[in-house]
Short mmCIF file of C-alpha atoms in Angstrom, two decimals:
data_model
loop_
_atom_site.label_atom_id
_atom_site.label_comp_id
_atom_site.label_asym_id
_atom_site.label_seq_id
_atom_site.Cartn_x
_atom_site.Cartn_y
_atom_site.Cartn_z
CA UNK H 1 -6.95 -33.45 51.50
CA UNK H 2 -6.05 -36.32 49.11
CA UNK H 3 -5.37 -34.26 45.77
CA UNK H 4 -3.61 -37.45 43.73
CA UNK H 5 -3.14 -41.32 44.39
CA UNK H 6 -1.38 -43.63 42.33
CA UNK H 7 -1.75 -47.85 42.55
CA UNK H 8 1.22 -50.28 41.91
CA UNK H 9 2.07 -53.37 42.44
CA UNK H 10 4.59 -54.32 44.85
CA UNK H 11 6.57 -57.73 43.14
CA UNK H 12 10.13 -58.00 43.79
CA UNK H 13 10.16 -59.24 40.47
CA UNK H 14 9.14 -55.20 39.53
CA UNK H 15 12.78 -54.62 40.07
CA UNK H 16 15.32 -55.91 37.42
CA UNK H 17 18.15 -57.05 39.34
CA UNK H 18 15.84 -59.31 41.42
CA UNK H 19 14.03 -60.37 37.78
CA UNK H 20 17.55 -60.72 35.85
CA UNK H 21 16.51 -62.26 32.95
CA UNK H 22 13.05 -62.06 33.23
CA UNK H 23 13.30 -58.34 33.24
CA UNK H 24 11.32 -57.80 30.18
CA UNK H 25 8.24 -59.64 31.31
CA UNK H 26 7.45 -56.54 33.02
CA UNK H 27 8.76 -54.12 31.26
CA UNK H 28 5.37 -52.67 30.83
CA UNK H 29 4.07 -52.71 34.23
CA UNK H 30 7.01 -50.92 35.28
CA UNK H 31 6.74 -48.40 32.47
CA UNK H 32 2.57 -48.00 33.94
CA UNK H 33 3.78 -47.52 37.44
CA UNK H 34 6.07 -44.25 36.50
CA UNK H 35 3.78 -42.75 34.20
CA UNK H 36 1.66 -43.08 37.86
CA UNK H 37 4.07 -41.31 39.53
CA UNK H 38 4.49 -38.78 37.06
CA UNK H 39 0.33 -38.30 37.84
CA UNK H 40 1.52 -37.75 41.60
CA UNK H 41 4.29 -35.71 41.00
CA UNK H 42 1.83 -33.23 38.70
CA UNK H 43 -1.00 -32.91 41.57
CA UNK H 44 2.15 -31.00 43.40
CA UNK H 45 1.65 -32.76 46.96
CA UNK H 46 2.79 -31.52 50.48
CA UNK H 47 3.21 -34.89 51.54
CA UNK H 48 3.49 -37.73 50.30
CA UNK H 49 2.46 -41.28 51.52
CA UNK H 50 3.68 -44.60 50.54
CA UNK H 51 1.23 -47.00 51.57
CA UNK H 52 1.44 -51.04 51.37
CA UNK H 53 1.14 -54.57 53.47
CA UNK H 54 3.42 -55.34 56.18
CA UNK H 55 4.92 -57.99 56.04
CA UNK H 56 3.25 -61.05 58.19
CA UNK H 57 -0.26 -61.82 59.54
CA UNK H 58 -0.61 -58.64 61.73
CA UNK H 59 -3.35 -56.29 61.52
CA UNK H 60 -3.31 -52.33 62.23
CA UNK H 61 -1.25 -49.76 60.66
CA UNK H 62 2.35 -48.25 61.88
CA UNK H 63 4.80 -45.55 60.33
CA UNK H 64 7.53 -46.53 58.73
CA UNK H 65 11.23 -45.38 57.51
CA UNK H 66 14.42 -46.26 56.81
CA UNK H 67 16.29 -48.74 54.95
CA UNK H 68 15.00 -51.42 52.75
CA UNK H 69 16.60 -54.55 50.82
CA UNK H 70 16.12 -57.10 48.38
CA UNK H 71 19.13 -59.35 49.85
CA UNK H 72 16.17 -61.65 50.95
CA UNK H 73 15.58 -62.37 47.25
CA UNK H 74 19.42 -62.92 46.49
CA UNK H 75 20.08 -59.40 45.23
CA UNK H 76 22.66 -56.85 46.93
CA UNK H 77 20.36 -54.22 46.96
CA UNK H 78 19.24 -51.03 49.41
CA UNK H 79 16.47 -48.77 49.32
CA UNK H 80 16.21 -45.82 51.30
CA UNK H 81 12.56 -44.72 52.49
CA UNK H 82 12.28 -41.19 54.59
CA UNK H 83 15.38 -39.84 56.47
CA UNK H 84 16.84 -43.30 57.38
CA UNK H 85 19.06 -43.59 60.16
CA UNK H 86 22.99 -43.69 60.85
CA UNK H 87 24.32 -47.38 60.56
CA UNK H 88 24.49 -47.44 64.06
CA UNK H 89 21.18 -46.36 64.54
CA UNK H 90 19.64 -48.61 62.47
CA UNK H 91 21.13 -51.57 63.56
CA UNK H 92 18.51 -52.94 65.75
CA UNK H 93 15.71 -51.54 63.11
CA UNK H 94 13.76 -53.78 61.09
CA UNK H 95 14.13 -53.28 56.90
CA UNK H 96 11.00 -51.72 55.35
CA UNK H 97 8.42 -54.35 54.75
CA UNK H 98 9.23 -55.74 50.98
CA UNK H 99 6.13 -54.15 49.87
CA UNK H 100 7.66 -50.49 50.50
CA UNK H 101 11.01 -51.42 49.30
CA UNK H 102 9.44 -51.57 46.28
CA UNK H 103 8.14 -48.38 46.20
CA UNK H 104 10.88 -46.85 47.71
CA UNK H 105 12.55 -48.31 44.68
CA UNK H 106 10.18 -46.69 42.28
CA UNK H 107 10.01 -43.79 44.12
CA UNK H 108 14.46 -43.86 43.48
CA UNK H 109 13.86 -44.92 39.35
CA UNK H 110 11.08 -42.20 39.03
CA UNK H 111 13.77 -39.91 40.84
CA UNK H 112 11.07 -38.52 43.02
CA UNK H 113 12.27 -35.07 44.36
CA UNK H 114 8.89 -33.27 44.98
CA UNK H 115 7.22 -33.49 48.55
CA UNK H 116 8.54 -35.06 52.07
CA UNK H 117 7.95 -39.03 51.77
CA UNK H 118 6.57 -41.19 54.99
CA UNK H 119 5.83 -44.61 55.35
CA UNK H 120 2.65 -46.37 55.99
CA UNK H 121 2.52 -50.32 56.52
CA UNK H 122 -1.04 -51.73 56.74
CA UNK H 123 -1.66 -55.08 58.17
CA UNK H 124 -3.16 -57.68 55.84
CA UNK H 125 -5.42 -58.51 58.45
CA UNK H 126 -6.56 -54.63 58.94
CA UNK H 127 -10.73 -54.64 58.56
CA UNK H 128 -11.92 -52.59 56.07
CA UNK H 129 -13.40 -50.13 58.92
CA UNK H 130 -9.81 -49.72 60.58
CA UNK H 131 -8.37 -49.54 56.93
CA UNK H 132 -11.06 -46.26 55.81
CA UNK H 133 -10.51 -44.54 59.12
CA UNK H 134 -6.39 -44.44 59.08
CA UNK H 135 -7.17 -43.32 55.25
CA UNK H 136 -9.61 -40.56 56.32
CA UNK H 137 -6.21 -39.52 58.88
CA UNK H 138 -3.78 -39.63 56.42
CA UNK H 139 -5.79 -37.40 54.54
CA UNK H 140 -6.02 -34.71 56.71
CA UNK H 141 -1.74 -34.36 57.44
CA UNK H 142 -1.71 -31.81 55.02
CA UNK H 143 -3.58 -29.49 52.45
CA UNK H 144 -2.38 -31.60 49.71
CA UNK H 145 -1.51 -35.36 50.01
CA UNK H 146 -0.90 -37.97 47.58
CA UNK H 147 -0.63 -41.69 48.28
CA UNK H 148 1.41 -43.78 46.27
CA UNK H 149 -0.47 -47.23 47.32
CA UNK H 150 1.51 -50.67 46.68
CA UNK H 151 -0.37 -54.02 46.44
CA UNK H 152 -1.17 -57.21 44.41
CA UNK H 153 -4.46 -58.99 43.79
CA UNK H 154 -4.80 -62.51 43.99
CA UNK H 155 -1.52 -65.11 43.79
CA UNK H 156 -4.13 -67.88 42.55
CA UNK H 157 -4.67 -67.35 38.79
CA UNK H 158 -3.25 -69.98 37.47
CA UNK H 159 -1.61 -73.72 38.41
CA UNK H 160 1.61 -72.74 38.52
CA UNK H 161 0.81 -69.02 40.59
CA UNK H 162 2.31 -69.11 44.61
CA UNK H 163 -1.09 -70.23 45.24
CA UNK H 164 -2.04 -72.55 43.16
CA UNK H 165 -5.10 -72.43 40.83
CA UNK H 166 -8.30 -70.47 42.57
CA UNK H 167 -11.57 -70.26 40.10
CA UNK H 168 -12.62 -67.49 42.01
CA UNK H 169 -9.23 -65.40 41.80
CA UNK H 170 -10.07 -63.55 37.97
CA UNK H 171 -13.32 -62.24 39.22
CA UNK H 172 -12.07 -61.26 42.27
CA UNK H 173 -9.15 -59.29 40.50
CA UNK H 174 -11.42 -58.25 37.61
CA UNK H 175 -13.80 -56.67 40.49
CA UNK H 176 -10.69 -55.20 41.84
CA UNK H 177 -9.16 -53.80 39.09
CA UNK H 178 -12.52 -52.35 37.80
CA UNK H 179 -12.80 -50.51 40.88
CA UNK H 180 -9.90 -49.32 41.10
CA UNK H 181 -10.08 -48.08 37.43
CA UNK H 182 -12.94 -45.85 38.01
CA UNK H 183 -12.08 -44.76 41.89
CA UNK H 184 -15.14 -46.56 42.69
CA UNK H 185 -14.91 -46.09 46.02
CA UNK H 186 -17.38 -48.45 47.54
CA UNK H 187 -16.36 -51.06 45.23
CA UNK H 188 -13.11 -51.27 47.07
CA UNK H 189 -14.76 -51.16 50.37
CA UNK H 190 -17.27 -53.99 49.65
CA UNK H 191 -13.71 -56.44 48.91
CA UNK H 192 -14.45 -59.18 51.46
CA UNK H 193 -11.41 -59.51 53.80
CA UNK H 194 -11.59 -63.38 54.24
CA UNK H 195 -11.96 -63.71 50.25
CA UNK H 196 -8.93 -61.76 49.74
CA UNK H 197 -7.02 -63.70 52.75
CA UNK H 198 -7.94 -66.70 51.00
CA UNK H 199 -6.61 -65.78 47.48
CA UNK H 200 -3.39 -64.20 48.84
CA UNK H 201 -4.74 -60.87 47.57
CA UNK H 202 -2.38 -58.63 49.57
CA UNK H 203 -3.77 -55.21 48.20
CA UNK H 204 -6.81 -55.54 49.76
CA UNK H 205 -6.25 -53.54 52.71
CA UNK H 206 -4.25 -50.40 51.23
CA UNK H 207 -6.67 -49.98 48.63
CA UNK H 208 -9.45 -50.16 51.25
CA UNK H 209 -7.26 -47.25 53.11
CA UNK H 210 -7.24 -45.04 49.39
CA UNK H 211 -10.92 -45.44 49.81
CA UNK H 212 -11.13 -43.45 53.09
CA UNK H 213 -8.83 -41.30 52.27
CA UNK H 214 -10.66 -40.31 49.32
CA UNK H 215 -13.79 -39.63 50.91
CA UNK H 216 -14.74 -36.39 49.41
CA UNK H 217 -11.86 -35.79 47.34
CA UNK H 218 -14.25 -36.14 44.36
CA UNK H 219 -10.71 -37.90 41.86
CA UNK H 220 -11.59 -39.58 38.79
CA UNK H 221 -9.53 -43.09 38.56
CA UNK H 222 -7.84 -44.20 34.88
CA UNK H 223 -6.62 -48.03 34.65
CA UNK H 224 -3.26 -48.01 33.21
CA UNK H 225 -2.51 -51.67 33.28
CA UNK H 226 -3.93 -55.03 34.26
CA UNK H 227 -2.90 -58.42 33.98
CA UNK H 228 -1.48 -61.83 35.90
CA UNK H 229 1.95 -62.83 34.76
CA UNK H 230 2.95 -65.55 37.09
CA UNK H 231 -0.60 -66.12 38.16
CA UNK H 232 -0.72 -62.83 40.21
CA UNK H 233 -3.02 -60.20 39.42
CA UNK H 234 -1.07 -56.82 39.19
CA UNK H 235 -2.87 -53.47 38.46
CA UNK H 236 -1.39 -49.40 37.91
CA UNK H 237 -4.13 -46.86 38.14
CA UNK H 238 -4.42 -43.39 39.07
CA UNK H 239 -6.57 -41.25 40.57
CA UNK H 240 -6.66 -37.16 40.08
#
């Protein structure tokens, strides 16, 4: 049963060796996202799950762990997700998808040490019925799960955003955010997946998977931050 989730965004930028001297920017989304943890680490899971897109157009869901990095972005960096692999072993292994990395890198800053961590990479293109029923699963791999769930909102709030200027972005990630302030669980359901495709709005799906998995669960949801630097709407909230 889903006892705790926590909602963060998943910029590379959320790490300061990829922001450099940006850093401070967001200082205070980063401060939001481990108070979140702290949230998840109080609900005293059995398991947790680290849930966010995949990179690419695919839809579906698949298990992931291992090693991550951040030397796409120019930054000599690993993350470690899970019990990764010998060298050898992981040789022919994809990294983590960039969205995990990041949480595996929060998960590493927070110093997580409470329950077993797995990986979950959700497809952008995953339907919101295929998205509820691998949440409803998840929820059910042990008496007590948390999620920690990694995604953005749109990339389209302003001219200068990765994609470009979109009137309808703020409402969408007003709608969003909103929703996922108050655990409004149909709220999150009712996102429209070609909307979201549209406005680069990569958190659609795993918060569309917290949905099923909190099915019953009865948590209350608290908005700890909200707001769009670089024209991409980025929101921490938890849910106990």
């Amino acid at each position: 049963m889903l006892v705790a989730a926590a909602v963060c965004p998943c910029p590379p930028l959320l790490v300061p060796e990829v922001a450099a001297g940006a850093a401070p920017e967001l200082d205070a989304a980063r401060a939001a996202c481990l108070d979140a943890l702290g949230v998840l680490a109080a609900a005293r899971p059995e398991l947790l799950v680290l849930v966010g897109p995949g990179d690419g157009r695919a839809a579906g869901t698949r298990a992931v762990n291992g090693r991550g990095t951040f030397r796409g972005v120019g930054v000599d960096l690993d993350v470690t997700l899970g019990d990764a692999p010998e060298e050898g072993a992981a040789a022919g292994r994809p990294p983590l998808p960039q969205s995990l990395a990041v949480g595996a890198w929060l998960l590493g800053r927070a110093r997580w040490a409470g329950a077993p961590v797995e990986g979950l990479a959700v497809g952008v293109r995953t339907d919101a019925e295929e998205c509820e029923t691998a949440g409803r699963a998840l929820a059910r791999r042990a008496g007590r799960v948390a999620l920690l769930v990694m995604g953005d909102g749109s990339a389209c709030r302003t001219l200068k955003a990765p994609g470009y200027l979109d009137e309808r972005a703020a409402a969408f990630d007003a709608r969003a955010a909103a929703a996922l302030g108050a655990a409004d669980l149909e709220a999150l359901t009712s996102l429209d997946m070609t909307l979201a495709d549209e406005l680069q709005a990569a958190g659609r799906a795993p918060w569309q998977l917290l949905a099923g998995a909190a099915r019953g669960a009865g948590l209350t949801g608290r908005l700890l931050y909200e707001d769009a630097p670089y024209g991409v709407g980025y929101t921490v909230a938890v849910w106990s």
